[in-house]
Short mmCIF file of C-alpha atoms (C1' of nucleotides) in Angstrom, two decimals:
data_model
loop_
_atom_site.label_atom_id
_atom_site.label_comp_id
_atom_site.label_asym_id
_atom_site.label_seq_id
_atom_site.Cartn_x
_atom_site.Cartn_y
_atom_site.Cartn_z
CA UNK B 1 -29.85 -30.80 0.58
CA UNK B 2 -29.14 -29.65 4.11
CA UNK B 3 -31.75 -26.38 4.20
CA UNK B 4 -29.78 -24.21 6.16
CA UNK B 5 -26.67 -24.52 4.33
CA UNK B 6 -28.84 -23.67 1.23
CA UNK B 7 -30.24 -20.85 2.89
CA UNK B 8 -27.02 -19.48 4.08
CA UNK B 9 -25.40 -20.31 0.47
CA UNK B 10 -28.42 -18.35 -1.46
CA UNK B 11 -28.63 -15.38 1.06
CA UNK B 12 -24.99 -14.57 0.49
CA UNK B 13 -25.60 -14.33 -3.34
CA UNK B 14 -27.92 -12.05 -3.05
CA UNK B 15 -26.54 -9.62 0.08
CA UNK B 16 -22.94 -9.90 -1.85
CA UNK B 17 -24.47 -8.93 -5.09
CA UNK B 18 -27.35 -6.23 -3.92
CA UNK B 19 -26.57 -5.31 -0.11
CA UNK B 20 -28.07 -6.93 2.54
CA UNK B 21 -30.68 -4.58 4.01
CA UNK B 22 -31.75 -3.82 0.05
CA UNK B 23 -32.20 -7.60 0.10
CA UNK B 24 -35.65 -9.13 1.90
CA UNK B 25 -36.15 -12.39 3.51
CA UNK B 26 -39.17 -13.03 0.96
CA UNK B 27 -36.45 -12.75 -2.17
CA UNK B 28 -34.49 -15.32 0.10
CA UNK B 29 -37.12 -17.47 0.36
CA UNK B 30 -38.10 -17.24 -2.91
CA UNK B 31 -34.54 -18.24 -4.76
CA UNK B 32 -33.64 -20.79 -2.63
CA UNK B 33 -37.38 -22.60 -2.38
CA UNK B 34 -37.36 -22.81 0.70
CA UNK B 35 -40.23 -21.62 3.38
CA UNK B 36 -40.33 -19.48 5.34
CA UNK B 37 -40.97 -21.24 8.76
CA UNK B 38 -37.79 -23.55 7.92
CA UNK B 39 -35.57 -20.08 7.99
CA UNK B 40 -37.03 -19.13 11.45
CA UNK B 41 -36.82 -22.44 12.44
CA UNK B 42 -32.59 -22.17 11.92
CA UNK B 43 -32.65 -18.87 12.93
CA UNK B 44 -34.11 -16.44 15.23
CA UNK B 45 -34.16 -13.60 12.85
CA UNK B 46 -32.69 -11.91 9.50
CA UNK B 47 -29.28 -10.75 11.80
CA UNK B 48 -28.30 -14.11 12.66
CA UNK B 49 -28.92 -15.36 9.03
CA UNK B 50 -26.44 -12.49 8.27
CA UNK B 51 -24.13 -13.63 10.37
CA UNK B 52 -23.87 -16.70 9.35
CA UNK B 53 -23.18 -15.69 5.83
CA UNK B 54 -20.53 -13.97 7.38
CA UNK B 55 -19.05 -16.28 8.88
CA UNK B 56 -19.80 -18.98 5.74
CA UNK B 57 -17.70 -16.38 3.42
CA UNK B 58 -15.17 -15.82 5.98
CA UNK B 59 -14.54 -19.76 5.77
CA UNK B 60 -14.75 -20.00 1.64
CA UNK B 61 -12.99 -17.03 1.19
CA UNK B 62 -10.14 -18.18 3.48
CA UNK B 63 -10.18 -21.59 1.93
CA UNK B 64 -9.51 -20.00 -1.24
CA UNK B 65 -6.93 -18.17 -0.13
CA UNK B 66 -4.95 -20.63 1.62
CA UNK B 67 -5.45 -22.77 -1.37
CA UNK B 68 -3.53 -20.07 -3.70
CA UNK B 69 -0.73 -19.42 -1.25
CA UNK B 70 -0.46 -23.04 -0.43
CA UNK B 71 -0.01 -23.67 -3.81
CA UNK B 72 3.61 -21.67 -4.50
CA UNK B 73 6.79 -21.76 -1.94
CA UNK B 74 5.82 -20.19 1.70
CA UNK B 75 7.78 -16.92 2.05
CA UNK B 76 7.91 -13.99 -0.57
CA UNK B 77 6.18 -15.63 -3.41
CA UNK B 78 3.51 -16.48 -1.38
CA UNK B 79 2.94 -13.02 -0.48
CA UNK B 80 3.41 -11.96 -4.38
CA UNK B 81 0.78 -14.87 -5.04
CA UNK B 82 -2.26 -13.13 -2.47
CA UNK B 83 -1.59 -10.49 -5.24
CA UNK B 84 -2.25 -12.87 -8.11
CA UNK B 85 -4.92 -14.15 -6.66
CA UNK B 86 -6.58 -10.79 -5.46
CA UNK B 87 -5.88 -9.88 -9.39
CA UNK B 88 -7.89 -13.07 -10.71
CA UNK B 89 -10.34 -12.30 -8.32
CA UNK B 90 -10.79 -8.86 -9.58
CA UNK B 91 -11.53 -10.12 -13.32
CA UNK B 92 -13.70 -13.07 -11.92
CA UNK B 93 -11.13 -15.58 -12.80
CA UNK B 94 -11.52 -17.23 -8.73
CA UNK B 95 -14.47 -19.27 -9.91
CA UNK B 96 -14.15 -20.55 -6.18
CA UNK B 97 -15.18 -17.43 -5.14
CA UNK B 98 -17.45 -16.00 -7.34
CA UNK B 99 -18.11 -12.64 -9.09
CA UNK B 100 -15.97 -9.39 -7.70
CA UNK B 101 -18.61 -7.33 -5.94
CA UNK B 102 -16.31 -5.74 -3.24
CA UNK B 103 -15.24 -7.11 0.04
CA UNK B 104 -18.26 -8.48 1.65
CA UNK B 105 -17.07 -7.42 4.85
CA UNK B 106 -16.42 -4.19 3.86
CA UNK B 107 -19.47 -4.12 2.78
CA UNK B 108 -21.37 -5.34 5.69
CA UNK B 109 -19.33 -3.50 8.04
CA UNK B 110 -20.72 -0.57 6.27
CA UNK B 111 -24.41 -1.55 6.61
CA UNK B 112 -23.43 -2.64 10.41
CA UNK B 113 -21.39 0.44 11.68
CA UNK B 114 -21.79 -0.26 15.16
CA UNK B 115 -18.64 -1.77 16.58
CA UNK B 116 -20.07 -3.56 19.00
CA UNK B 117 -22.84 -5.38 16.32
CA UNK B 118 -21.76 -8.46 16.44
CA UNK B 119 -22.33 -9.04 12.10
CA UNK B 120 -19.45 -6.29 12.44
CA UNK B 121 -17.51 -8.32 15.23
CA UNK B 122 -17.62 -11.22 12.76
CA UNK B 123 -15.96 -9.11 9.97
CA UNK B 124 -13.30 -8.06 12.11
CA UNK B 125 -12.46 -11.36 13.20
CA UNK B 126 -12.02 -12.24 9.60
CA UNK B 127 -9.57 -9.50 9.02
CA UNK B 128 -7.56 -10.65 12.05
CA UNK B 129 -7.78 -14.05 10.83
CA UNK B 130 -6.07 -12.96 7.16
CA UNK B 131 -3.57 -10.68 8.81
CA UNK B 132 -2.66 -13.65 10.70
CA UNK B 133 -2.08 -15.48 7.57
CA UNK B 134 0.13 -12.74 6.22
CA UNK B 135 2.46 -12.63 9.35
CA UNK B 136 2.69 -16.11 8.75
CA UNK B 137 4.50 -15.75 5.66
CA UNK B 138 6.17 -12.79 6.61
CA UNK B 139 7.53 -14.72 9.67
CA UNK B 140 9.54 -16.54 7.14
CA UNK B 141 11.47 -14.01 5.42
CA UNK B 142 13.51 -13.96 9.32
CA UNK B 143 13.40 -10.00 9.31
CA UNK B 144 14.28 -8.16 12.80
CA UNK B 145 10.66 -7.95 14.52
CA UNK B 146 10.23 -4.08 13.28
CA UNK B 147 11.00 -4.60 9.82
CA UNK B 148 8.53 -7.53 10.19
CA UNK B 149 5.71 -5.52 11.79
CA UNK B 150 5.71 -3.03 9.32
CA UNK B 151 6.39 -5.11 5.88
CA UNK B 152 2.76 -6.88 7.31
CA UNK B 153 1.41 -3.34 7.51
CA UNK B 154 2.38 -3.13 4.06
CA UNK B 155 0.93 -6.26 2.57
CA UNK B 156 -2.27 -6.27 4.73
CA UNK B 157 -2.86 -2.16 3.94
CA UNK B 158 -1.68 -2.69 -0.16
CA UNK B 159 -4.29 -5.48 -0.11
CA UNK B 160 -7.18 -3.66 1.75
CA UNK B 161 -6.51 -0.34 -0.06
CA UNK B 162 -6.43 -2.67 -3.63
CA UNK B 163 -9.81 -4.29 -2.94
CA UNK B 164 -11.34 -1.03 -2.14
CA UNK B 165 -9.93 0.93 -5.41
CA UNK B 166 -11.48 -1.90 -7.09
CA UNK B 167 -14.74 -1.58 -6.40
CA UNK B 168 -15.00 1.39 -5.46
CA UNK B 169 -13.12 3.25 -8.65
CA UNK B 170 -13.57 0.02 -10.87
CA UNK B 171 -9.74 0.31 -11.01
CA UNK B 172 -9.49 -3.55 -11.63
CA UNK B 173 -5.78 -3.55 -11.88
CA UNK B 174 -5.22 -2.41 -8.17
CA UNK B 175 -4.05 -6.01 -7.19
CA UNK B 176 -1.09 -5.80 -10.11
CA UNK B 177 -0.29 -1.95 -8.75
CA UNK B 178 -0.45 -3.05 -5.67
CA UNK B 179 1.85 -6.32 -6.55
CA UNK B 180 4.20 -3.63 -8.53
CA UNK B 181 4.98 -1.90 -5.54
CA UNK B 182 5.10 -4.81 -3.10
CA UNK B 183 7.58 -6.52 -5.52
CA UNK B 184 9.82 -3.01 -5.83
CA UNK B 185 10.39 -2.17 -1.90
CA UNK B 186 10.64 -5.84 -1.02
CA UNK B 187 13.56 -6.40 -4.16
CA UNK B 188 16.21 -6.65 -1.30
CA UNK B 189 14.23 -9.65 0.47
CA UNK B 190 14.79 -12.47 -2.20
CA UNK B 191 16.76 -14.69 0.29
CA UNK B 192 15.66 -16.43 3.36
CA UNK B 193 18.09 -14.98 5.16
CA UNK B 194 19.52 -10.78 5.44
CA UNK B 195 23.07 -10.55 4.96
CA UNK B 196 24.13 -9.73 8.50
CA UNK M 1 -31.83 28.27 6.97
CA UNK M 2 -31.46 27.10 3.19
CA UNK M 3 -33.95 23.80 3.42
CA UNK M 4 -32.00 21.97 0.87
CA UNK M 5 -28.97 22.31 2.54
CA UNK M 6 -30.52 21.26 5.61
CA UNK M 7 -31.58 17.98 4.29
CA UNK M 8 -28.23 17.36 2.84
CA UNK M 9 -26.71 17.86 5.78
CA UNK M 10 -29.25 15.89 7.98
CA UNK M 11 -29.22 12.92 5.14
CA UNK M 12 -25.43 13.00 5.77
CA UNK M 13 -25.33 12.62 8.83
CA UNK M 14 -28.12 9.70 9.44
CA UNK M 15 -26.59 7.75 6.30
CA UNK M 16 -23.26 7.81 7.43
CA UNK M 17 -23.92 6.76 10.92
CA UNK M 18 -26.97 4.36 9.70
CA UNK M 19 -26.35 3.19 6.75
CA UNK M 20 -28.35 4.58 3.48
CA UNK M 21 -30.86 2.35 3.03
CA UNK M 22 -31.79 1.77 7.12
CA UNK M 23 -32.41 5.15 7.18
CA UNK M 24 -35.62 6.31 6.17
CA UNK M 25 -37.07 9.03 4.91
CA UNK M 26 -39.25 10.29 7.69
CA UNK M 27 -36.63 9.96 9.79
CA UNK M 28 -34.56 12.69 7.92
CA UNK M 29 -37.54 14.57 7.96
CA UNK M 30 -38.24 14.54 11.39
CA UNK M 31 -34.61 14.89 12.61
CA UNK M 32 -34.55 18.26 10.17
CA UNK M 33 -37.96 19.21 11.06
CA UNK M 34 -38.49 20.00 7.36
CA UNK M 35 -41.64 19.13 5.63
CA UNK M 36 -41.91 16.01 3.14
CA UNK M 37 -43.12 18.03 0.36
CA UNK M 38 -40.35 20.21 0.70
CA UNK M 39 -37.81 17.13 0.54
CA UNK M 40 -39.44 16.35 -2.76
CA UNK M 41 -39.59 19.69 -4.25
CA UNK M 42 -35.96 19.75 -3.94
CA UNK M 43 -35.19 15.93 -5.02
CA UNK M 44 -37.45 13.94 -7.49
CA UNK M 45 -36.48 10.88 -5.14
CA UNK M 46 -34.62 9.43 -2.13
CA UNK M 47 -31.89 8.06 -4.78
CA UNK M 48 -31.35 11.85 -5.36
CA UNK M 49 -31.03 12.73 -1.92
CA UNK M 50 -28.30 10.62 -1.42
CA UNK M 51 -26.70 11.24 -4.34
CA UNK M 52 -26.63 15.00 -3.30
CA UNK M 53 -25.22 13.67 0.26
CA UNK M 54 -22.41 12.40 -1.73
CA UNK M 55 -21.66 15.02 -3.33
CA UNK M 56 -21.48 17.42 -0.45
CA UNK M 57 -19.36 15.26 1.81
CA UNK M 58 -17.10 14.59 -2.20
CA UNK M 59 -16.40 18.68 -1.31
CA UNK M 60 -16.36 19.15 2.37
CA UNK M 61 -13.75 16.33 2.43
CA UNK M 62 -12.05 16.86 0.02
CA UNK M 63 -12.12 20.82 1.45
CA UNK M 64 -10.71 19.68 4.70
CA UNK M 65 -7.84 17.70 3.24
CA UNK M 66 -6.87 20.20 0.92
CA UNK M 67 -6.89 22.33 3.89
CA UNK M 68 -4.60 19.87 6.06
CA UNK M 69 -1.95 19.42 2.49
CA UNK M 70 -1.85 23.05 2.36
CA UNK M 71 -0.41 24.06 5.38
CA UNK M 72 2.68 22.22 5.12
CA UNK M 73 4.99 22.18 2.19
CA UNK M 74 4.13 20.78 -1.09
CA UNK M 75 5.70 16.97 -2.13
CA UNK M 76 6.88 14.95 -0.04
CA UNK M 77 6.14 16.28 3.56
CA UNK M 78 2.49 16.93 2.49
CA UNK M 79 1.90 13.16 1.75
CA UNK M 80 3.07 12.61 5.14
CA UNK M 81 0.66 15.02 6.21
CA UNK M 82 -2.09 13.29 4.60
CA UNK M 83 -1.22 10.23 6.80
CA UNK M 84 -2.03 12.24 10.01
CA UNK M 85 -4.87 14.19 9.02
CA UNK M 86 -6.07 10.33 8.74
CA UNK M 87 -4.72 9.51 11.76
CA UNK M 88 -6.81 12.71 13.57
CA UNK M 89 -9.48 11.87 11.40
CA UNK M 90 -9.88 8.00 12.96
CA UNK M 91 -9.48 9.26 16.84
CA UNK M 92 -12.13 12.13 16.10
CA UNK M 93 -9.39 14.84 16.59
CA UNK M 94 -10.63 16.13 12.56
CA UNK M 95 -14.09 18.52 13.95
CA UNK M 96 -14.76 19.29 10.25
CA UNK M 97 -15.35 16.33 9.24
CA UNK M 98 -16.85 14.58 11.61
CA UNK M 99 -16.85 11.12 13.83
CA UNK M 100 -14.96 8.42 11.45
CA UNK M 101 -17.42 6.15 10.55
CA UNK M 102 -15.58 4.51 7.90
CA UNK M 103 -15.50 6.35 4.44
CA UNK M 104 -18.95 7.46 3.38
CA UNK M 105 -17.95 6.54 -0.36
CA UNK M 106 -16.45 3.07 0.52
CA UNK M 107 -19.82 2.41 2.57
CA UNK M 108 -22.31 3.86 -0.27
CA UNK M 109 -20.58 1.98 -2.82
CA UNK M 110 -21.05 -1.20 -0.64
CA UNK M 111 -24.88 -0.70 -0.67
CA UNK M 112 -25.18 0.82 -4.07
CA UNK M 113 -22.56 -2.23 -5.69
CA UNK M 114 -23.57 -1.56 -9.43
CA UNK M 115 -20.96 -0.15 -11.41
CA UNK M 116 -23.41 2.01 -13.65
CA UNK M 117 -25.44 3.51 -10.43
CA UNK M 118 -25.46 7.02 -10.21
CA UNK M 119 -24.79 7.12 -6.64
CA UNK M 120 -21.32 4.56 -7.01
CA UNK M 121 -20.48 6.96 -10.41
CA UNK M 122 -20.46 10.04 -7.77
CA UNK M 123 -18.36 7.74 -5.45
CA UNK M 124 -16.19 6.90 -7.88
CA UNK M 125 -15.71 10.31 -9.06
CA UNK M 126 -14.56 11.12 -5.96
CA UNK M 127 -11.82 8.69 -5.67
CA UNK M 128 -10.04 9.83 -8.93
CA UNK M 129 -10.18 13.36 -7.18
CA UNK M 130 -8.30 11.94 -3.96
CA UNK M 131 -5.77 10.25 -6.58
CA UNK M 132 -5.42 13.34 -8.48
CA UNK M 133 -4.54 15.61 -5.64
CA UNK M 134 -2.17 13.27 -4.71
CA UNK M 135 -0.70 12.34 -8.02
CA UNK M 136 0.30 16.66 -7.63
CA UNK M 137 2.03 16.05 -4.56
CA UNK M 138 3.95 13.03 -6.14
CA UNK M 139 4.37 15.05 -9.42
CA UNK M 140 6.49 17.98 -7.50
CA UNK M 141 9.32 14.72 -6.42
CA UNK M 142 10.55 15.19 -9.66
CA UNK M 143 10.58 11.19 -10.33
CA UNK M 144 10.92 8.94 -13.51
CA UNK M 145 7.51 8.67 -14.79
CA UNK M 146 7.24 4.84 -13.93
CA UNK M 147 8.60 5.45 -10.89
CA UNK M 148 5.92 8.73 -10.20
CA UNK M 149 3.41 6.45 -10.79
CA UNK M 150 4.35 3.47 -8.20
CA UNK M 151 4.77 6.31 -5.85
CA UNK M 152 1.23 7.07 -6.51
CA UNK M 153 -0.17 3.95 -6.69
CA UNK M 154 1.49 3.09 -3.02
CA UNK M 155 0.20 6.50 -1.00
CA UNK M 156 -3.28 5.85 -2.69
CA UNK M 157 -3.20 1.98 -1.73
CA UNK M 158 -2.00 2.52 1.86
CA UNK M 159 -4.46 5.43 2.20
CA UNK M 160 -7.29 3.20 1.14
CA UNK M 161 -6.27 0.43 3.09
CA UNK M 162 -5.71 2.48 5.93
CA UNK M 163 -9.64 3.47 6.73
CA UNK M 164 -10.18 -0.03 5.41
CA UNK M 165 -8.74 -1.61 8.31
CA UNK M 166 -9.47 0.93 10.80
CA UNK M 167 -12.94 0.74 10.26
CA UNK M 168 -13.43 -2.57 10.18
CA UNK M 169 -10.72 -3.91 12.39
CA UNK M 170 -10.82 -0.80 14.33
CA UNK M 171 -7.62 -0.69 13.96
CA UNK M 172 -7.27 3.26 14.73
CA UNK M 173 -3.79 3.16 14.30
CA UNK M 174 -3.69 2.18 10.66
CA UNK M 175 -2.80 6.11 9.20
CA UNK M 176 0.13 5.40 11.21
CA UNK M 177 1.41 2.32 10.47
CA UNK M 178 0.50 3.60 6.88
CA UNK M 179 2.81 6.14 7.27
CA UNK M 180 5.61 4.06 8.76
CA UNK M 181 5.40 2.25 5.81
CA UNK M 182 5.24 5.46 3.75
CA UNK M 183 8.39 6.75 5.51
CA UNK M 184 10.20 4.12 4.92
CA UNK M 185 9.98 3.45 1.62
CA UNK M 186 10.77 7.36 0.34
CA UNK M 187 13.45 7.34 3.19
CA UNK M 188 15.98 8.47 -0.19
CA UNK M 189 13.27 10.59 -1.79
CA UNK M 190 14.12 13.71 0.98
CA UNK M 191 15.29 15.85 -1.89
CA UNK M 192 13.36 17.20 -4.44
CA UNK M 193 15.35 16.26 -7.12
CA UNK M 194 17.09 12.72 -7.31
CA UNK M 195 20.83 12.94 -8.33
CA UNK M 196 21.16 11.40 -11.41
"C1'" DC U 1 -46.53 -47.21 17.76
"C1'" DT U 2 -45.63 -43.00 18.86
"C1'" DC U 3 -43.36 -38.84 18.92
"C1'" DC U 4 -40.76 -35.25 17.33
"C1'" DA U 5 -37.53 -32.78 14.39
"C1'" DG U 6 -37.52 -30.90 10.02
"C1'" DG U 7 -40.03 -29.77 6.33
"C1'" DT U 8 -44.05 -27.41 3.00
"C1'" DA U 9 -47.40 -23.52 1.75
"C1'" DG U 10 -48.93 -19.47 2.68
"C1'" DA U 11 -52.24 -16.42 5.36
"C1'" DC U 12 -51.67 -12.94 8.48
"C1'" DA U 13 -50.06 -9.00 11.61
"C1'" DG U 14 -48.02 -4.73 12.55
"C1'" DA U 15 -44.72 -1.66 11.38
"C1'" DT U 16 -42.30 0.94 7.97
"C1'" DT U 17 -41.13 2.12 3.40
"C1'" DG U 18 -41.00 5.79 -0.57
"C1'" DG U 19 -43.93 8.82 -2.53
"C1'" DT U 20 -48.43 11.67 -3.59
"C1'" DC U 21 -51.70 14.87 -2.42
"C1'" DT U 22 -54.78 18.54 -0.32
"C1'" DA U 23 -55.05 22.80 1.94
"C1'" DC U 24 -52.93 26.58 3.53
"C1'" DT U 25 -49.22 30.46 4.34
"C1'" DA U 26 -45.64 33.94 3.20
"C1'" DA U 27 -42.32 36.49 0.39
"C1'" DG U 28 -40.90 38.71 -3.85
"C1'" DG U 29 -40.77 40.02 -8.71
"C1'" DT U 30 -43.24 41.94 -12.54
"C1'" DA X 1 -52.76 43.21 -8.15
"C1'" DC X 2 -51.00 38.71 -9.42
"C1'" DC X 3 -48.47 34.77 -9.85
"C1'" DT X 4 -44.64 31.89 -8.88
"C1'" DT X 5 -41.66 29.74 -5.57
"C1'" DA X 6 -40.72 27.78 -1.23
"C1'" DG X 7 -42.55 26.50 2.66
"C1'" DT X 8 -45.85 24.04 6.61
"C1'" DA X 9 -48.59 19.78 8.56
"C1'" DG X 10 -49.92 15.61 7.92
"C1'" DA X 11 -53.42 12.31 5.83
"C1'" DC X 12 -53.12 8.83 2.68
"C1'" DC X 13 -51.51 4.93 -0.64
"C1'" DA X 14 -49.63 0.80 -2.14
"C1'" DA X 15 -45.90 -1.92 -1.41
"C1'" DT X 16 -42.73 -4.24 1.38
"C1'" DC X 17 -40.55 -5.42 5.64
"C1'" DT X 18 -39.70 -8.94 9.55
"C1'" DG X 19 -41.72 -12.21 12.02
"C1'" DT X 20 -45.81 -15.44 13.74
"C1'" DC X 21 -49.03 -18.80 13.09
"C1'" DT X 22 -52.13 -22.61 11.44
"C1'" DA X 23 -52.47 -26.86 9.16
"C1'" DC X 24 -50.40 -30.42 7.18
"C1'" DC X 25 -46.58 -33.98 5.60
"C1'" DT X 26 -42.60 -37.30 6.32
"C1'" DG X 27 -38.89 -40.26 8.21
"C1'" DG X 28 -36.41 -42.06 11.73
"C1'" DA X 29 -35.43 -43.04 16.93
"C1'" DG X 30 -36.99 -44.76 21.31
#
DNA sequence: CTCCAGGTAGACAGATTGGTCTACTAAGGT
DNA sequence: ACCTTAGTAGACCAATCTGTCTACCTGGAG
């Protein structure tokens, strides 16, 4: 009922499934029923209605997310989970989250090159924010702090370059390659704990 | 002084710094200084132009990373190579092919997100030609099959991942902490042939 | 009771879009 | 000599874009 919300809700439909500058504020308007001085009235113009779609998928997408990871021990089977989820995702099995149509920040970041636009400052922030998660879980395996930097490279990078491959080639089993590899080079890091 | 080739070029350029579709037409034109009948005596339609665009950045990058692979030795130290022709590539040290942007495919593919578009088909195409030169470079390790494959699947993955987060994020040192990663991992794969 | 925030419908403005078209020029092959 | 191909400049078209504006409705707070 809240307008804005709807407005925010239908406008990422439609950017996430046709691109955002293909995308008008009259088609908007139109699937959500809602007019057009109530839009302007929430926001100042199209950009900050695209940023706030942003920044409403950033927060549903990391809901998901934490949902999935949350719901398996913290550690290494969380991390093998993100690729078990990405893999559901892929074959629109994360009803949550809807149909696979690419990373929308990916995506908007392409539409938005400039790094100093702040719709691409919002998708950068939501990387940070998952790579944050990651760390997090990676924290717990107790590696020295190298071995821990670069075993986060290697989750956050697997994941980025599986999304991509996705969508871009179609390849809709990057997240189990991806998961396949993880699961080889990390088969010494079952316990908590290295042998020291 | 061939026209066409001009308004690739020109297209290129614009898209891949703009975006596709917040470029317009007239804008190519009048940054080429060719004429708009001329545009469409060479392409039936702007869809065409771009698709032409991605073709001729499909050979002039994959012309420049051939290049880079091919002046080091085949296998193993090439795929190392590939990480830092990404890594000159992101800090603008790669003159060929231009100010990183992102990668032009990733970005088209973002705006044009159907799977049966002629423009993401191109894209995609283009992909499977990265993986296949790389699959060459994994193929001359000598591995188990299964094992070639992973190899594979991890270079591609971490390369993907790689402009991933250093566009968005700009994260410019991704290539390398790709190829940390990379090193790593095939620290026992120095010889050609594995004893077995 | 009054006022205002939040809402509707939709006309309108000004710019821009992709694309067509006329009129003309120049080079080259047959 | 002639015709095709590639080119120029730019007017023009219909559609669409973002954004503004008028005129009106409704419910709750001071």
């Amino acid at each position: 009922m809240d307008k804005r919300d709807l407005l925010v809700r239908t406008a990422f439909k439609l950017f996430y499934t046709q691109g955002i500058h293909a995308v008008g504020i009259n088609l908007v308007l139109q699937e959500s029923g809602v007019a057009k001085k109530t839009l302007y009235h929430h926001f100042p113009s199209k950009d900050h209605l695209v940023e706030a779609t942003v920044r409403f998928r950033d927060e549903a997408y990391h809901h998901w997310l934490t949902g999935r990871l949350g719901a398996v021990a913290a550690g290494r089977p969380a991390l093998l989970e993100l690729f078990s989820a990405l893999d559901d995702w892929f074959h629109g099995r994360a009803g949550e989250i809807d149909v696979f149509r690419g990373c929308f920040f990916i995506n908007a970041s392409a539409e938005f090159g400039d790094r100093d636009n702040a719709i691409h400052e919002a998708c950068a922030e939501h990387k940070a924010k998952i790579v944050a998660l990651i760390q997090s879980h990676v924290a717990l395996l107790a590696l020295p702090a190298g071995q821990a930097r670069e075993l986060t490279d290697l989750v956050t990078l697997l994941k980025e370059g599986a999304i991509s491959m996705a969508h871009v080639q179609g390849n809709l089993d990057a997240a189990l390659q991806a998961k396949a590899v993880f699961e080889h080079v990390t088969a010494g890091f079952h316990k908590t704990q290295s042998p020291s």
